[in-house]
JSON list of C-alpha atoms in Angstrom, two decimals:
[
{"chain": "A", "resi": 1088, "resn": "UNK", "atom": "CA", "xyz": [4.81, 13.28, 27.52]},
{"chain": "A", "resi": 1089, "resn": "UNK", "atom": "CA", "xyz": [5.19, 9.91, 26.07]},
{"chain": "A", "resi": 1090, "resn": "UNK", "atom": "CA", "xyz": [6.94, 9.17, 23.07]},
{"chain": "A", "resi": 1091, "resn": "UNK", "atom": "CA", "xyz": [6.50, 6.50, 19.99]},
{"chain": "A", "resi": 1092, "resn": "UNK", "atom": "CA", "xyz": [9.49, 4.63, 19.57]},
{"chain": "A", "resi": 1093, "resn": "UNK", "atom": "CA", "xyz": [11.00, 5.09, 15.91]},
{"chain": "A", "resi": 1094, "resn": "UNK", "atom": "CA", "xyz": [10.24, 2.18, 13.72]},
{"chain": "A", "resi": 1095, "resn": "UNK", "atom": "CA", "xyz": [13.64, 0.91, 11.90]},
{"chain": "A", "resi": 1096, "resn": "UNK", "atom": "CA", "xyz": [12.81, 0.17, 8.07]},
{"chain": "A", "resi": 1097, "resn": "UNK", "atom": "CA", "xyz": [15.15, -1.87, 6.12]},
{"chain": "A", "resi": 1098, "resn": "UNK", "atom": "CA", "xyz": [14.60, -1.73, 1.96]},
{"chain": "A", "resi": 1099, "resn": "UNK", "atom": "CA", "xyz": [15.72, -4.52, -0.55]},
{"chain": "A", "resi": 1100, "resn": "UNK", "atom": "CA", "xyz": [16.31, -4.87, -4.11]},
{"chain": "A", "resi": 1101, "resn": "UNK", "atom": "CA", "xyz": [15.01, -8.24, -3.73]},
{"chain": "A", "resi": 1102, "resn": "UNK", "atom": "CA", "xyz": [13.04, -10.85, -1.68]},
{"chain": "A", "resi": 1103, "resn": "UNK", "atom": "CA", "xyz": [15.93, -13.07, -1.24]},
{"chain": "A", "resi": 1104, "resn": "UNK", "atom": "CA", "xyz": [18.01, -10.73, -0.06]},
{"chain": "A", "resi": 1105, "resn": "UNK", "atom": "CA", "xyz": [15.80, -9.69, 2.80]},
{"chain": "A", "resi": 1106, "resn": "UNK", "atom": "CA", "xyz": [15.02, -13.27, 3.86]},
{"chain": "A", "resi": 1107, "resn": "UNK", "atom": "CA", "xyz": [19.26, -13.70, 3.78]},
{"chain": "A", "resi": 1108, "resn": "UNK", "atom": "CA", "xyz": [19.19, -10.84, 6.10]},
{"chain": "A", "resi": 1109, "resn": "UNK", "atom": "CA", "xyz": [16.45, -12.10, 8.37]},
{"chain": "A", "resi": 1110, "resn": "UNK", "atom": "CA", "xyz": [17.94, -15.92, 8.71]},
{"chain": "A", "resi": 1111, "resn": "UNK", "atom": "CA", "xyz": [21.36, -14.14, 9.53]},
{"chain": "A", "resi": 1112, "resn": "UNK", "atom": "CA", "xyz": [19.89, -12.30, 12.14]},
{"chain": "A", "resi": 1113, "resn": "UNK", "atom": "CA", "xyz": [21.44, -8.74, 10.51]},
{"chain": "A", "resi": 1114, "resn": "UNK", "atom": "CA", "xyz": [18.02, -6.92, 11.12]},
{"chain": "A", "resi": 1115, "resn": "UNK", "atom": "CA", "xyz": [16.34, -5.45, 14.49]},
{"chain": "A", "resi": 1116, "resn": "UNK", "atom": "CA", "xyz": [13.38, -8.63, 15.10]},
{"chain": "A", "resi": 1117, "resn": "UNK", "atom": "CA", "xyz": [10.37, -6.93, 14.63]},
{"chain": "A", "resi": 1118, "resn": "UNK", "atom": "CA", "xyz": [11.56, -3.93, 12.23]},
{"chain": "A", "resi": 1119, "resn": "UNK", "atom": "CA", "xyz": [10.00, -3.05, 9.13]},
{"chain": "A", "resi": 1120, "resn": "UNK", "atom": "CA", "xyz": [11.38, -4.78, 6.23]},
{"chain": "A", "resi": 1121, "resn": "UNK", "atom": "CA", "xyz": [10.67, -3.00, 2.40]},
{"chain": "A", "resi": 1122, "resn": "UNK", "atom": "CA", "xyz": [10.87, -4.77, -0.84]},
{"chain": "A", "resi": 1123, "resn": "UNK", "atom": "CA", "xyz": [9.25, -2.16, -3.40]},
{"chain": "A", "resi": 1124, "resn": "UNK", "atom": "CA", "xyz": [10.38, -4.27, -6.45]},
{"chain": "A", "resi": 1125, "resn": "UNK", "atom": "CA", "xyz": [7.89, -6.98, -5.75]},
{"chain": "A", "resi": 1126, "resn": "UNK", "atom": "CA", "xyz": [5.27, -5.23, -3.65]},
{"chain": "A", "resi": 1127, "resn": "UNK", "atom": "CA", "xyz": [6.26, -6.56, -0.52]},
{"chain": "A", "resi": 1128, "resn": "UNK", "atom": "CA", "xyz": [6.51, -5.28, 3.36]},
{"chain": "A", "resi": 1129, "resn": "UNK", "atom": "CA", "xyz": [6.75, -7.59, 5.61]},
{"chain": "A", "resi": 1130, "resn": "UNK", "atom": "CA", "xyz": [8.08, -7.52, 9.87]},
{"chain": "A", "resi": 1131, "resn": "UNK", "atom": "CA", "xyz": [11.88, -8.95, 10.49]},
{"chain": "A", "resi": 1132, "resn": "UNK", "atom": "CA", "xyz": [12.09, -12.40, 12.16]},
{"chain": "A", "resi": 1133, "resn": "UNK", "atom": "CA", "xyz": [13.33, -15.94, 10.98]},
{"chain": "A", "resi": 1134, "resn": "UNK", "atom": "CA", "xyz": [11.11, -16.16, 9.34]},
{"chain": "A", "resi": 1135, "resn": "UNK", "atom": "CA", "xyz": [10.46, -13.03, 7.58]},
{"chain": "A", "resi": 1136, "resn": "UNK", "atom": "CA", "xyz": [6.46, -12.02, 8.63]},
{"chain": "A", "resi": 1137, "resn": "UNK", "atom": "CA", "xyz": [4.58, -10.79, 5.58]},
{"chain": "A", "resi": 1138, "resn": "UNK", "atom": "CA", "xyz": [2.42, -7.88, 6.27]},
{"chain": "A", "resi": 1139, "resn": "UNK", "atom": "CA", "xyz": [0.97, -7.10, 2.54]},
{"chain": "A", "resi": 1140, "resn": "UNK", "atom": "CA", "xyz": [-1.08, -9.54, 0.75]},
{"chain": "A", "resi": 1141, "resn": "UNK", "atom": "CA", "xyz": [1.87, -10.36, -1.68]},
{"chain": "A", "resi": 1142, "resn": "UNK", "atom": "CA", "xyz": [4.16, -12.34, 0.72]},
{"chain": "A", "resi": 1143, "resn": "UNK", "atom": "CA", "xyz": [6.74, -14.03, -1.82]},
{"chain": "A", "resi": 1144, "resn": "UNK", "atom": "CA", "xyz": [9.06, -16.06, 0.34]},
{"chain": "A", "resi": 1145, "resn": "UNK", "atom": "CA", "xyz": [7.66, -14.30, 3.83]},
{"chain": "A", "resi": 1146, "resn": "UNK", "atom": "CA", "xyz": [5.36, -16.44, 6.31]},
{"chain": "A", "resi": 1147, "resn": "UNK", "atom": "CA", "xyz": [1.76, -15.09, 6.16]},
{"chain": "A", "resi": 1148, "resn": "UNK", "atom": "CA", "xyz": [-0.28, -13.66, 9.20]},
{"chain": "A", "resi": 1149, "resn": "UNK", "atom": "CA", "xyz": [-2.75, -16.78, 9.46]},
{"chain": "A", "resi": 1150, "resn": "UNK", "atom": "CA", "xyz": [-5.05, -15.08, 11.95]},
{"chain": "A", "resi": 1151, "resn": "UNK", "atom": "CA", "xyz": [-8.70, -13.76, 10.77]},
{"chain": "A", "resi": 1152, "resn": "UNK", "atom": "CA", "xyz": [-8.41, -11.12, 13.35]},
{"chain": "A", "resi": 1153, "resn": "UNK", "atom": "CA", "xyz": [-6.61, -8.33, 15.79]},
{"chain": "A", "resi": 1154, "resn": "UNK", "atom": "CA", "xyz": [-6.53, -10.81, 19.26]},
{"chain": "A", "resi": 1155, "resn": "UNK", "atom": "CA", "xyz": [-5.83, -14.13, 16.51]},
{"chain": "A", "resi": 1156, "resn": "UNK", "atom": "CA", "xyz": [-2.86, -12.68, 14.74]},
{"chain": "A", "resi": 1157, "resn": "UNK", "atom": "CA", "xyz": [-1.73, -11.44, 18.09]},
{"chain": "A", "resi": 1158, "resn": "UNK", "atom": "CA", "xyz": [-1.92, -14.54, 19.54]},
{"chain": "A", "resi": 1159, "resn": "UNK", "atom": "CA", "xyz": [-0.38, -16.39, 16.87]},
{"chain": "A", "resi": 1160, "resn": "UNK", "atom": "CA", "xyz": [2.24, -13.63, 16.33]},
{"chain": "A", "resi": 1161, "resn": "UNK", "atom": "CA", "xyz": [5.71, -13.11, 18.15]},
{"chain": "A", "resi": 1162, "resn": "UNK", "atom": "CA", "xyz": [5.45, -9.10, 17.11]},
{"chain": "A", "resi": 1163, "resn": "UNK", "atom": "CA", "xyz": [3.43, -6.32, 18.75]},
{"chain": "A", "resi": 1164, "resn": "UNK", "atom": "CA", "xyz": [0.92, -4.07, 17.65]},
{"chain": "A", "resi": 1165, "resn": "UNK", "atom": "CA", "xyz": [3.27, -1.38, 17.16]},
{"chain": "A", "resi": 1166, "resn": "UNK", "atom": "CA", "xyz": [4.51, -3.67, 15.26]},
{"chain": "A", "resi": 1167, "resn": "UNK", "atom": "CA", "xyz": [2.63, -4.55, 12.89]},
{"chain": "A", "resi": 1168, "resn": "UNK", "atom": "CA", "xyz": [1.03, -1.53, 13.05]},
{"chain": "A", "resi": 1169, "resn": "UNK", "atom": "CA", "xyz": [4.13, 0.30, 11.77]},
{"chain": "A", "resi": 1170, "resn": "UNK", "atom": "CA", "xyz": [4.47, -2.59, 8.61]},
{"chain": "A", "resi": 1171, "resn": "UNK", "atom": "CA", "xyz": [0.88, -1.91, 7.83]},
{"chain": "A", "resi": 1172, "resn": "UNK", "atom": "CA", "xyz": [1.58, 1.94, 7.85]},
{"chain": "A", "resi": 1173, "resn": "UNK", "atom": "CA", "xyz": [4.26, 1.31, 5.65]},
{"chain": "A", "resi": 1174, "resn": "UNK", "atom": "CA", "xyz": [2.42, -1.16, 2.94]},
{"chain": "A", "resi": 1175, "resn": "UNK", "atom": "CA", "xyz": [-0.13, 1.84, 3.12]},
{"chain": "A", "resi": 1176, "resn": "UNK", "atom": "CA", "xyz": [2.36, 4.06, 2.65]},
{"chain": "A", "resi": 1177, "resn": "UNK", "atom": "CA", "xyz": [3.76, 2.78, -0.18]},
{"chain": "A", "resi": 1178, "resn": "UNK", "atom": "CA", "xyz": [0.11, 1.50, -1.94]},
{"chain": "A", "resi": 1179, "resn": "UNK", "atom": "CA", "xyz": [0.78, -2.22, -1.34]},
{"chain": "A", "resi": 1180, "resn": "UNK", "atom": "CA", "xyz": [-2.64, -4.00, -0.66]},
{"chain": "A", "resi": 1181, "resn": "UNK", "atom": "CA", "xyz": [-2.75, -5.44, 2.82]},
{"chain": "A", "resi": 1182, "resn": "UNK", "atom": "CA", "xyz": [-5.08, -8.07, 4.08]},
{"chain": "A", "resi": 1183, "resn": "UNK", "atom": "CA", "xyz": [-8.06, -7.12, 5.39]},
{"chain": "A", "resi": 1184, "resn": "UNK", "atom": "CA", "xyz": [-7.41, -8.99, 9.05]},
{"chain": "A", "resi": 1185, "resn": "UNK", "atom": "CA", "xyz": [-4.15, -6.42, 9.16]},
{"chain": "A", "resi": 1186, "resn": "UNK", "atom": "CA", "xyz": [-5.92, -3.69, 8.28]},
{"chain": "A", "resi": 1187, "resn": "UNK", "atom": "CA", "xyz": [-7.20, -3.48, 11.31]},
{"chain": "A", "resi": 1188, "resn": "UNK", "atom": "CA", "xyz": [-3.90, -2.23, 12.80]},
{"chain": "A", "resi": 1189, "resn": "UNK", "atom": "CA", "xyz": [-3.31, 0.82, 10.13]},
{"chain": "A", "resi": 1190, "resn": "UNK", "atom": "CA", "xyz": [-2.98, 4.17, 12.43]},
{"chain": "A", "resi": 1191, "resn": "UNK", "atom": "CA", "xyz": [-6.15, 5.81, 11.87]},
{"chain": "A", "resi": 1192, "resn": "UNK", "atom": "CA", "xyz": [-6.01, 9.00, 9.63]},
{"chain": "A", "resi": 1193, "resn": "UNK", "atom": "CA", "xyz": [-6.81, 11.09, 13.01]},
{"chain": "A", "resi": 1194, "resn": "UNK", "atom": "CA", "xyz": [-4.21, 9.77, 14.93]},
{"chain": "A", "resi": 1195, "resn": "UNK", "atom": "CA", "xyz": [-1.57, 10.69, 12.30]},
{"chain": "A", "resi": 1196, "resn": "UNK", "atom": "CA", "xyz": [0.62, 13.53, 12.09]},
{"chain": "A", "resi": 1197, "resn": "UNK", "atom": "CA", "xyz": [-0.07, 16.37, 9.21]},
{"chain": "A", "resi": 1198, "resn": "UNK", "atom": "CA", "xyz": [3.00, 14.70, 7.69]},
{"chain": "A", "resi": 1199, "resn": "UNK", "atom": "CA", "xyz": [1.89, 11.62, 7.16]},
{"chain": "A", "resi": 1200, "resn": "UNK", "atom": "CA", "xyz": [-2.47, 12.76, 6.67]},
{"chain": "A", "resi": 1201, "resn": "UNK", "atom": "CA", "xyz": [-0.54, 14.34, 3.36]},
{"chain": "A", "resi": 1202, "resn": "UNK", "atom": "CA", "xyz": [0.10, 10.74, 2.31]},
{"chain": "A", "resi": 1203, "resn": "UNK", "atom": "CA", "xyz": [-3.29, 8.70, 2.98]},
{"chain": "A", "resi": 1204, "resn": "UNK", "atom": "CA", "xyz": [-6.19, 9.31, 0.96]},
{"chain": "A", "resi": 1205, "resn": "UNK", "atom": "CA", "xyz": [-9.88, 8.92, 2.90]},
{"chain": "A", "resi": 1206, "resn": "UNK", "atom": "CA", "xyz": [-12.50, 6.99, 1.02]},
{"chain": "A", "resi": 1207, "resn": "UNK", "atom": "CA", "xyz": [-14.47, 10.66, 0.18]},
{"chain": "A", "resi": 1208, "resn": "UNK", "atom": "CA", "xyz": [-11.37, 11.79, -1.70]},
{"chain": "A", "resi": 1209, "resn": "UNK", "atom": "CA", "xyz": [-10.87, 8.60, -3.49]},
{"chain": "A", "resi": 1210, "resn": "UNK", "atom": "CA", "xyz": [-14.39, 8.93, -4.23]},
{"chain": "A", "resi": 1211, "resn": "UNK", "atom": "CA", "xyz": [-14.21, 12.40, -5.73]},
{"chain": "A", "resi": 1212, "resn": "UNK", "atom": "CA", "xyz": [-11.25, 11.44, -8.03]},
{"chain": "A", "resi": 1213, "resn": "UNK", "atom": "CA", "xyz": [-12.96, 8.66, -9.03]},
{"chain": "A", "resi": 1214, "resn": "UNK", "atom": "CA", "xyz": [-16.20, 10.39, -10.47]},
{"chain": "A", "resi": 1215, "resn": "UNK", "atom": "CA", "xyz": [-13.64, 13.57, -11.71]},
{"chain": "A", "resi": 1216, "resn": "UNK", "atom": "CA", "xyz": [-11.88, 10.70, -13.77]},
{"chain": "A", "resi": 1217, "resn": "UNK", "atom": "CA", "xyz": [-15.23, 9.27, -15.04]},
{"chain": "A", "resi": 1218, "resn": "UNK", "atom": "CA", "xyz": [-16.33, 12.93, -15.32]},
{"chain": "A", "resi": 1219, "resn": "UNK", "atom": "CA", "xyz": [-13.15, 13.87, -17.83]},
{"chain": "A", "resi": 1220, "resn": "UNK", "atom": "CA", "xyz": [-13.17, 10.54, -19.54]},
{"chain": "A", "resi": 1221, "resn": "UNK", "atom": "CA", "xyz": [-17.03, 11.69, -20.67]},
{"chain": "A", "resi": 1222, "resn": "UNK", "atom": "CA", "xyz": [-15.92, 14.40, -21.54]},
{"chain": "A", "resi": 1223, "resn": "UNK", "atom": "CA", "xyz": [-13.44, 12.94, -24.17]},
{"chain": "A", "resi": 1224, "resn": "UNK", "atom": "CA", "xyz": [-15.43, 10.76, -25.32]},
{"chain": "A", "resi": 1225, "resn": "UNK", "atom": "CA", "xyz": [-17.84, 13.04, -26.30]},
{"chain": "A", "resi": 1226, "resn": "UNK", "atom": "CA", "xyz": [-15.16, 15.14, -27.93]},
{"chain": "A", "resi": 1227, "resn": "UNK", "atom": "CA", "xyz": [-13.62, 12.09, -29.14]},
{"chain": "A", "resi": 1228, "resn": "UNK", "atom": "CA", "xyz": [-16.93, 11.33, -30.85]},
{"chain": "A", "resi": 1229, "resn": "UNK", "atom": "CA", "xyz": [-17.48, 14.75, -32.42]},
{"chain": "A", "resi": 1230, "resn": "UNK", "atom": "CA", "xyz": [-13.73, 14.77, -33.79]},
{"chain": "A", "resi": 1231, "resn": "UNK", "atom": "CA", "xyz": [-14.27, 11.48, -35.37]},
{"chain": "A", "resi": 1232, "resn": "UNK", "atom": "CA", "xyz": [-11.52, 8.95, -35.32]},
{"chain": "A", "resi": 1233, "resn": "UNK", "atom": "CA", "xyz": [-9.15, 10.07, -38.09]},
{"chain": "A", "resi": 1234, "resn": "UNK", "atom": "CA", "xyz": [-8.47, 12.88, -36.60]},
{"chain": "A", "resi": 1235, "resn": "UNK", "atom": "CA", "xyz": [-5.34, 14.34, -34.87]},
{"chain": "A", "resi": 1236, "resn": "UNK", "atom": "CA", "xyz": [-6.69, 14.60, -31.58]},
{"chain": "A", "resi": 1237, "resn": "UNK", "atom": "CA", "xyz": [-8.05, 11.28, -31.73]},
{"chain": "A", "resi": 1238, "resn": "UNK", "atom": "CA", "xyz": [-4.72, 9.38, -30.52]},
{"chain": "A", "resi": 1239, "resn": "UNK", "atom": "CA", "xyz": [-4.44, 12.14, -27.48]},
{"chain": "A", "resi": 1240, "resn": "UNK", "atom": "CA", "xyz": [-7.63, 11.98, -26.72]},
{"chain": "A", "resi": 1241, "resn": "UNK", "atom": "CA", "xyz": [-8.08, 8.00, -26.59]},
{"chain": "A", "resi": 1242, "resn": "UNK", "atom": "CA", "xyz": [-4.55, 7.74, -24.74]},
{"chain": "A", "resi": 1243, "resn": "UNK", "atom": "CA", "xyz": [-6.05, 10.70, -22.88]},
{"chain": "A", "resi": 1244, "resn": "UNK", "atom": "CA", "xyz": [-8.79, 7.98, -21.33]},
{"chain": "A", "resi": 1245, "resn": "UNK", "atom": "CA", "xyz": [-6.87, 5.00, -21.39]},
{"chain": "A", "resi": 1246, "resn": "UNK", "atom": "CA", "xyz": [-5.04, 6.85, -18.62]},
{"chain": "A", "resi": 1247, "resn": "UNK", "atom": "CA", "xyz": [-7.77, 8.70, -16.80]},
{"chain": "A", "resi": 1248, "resn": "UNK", "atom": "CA", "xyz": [-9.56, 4.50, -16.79]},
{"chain": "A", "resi": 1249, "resn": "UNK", "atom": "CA", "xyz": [-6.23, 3.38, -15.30]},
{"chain": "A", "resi": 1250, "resn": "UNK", "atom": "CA", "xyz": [-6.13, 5.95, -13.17]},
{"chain": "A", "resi": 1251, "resn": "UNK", "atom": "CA", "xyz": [-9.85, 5.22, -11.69]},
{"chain": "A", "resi": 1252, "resn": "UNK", "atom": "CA", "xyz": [-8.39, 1.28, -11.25]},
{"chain": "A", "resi": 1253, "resn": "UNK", "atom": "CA", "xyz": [-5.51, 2.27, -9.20]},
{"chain": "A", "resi": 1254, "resn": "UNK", "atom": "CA", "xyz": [-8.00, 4.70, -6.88]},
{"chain": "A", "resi": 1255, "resn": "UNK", "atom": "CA", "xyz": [-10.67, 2.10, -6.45]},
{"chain": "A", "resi": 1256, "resn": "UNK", "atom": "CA", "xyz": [-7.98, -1.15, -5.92]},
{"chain": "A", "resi": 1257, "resn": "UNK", "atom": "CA", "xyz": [-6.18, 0.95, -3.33]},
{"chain": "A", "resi": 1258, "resn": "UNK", "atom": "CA", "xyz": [-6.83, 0.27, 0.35]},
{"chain": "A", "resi": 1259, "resn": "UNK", "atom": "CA", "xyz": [-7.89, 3.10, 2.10]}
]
């Protein structure tokens, strides 16, 4: 049977402190590198790869596809594959050339299907959050808007519209 080899992830508090880690040659080239306080995942080398579309100090992926970033690229597949997981993982948007080397939702484990949405089931929260926020309105309406359920009910859909954002801005 053959195995995957474990991806090592390394989190930050900050940008700078990953890229002080990378130059100093303190991480595993290639590893996964997490900085959730400014939306960033990005592959350990000197210089830091960025893997989401927010790269702060990292060096972009230039390439427009699989074989170009490859080619341009000193890491894998596996790679990148495993700092695109990740960026998924954590609901960082990822440019759409990476994309391209997410693990498909078949290949995962039940573990990790638990985690990734597919486009139907974004699609079904979506229209129940358009559904519910009709609904309030409507009830909002007959209420009228000095009423005590007005301030519930309006917060009620600001959330439920902020909600849909988040869904339909996610990659899938």
């Amino acid at each position: 049977m053959k195995g995957r080899i474990m991806e090592i992830v390394y989190h930050f508090d900050t940008t700078s402190e990953a890229l002080r880690a990378c130059e100093n040659g303190e991480l595993v080239t290639g590893s996964v590198v997490v900085v959730a306080t400014d939306c960033i995942i990005g592959l350990a080398s000197n210089p830091p790869r960025a893997i989401t579309a927010r790269t702060g100090p990292f060096k972009p992926f230039f390439g427009n596809s699989r074989s170009a970033i490859l080619t341009e690229s000193q890491h894998g597949a596996e790679q990148i594959r495993a700092g695109v997981d990740e960026a998924y993982r954590q609901g960082f948007p990822v440019p759409e050339a990476l994309a391209d080397f997410a693990t498909l939702r078949s290949e995962m484990s039940a573990c990790a299907r638990e985690y990734r949405l597919t486009s139907d089931e974004v699609l079904a929260l979506v229209e129940a959050c358009e559904a519910r926020s009709t609904e309030f309105w409507n009830t909002l309406g007959q209420a009228g808007a000095d009423s005590i359920a007005a301030r519930i009910l309006q917060a009620s859909i600001d959330n439920l519209s902020a909600a849909r954002r988040k869904l339909l801005d996610r990659p899938l």
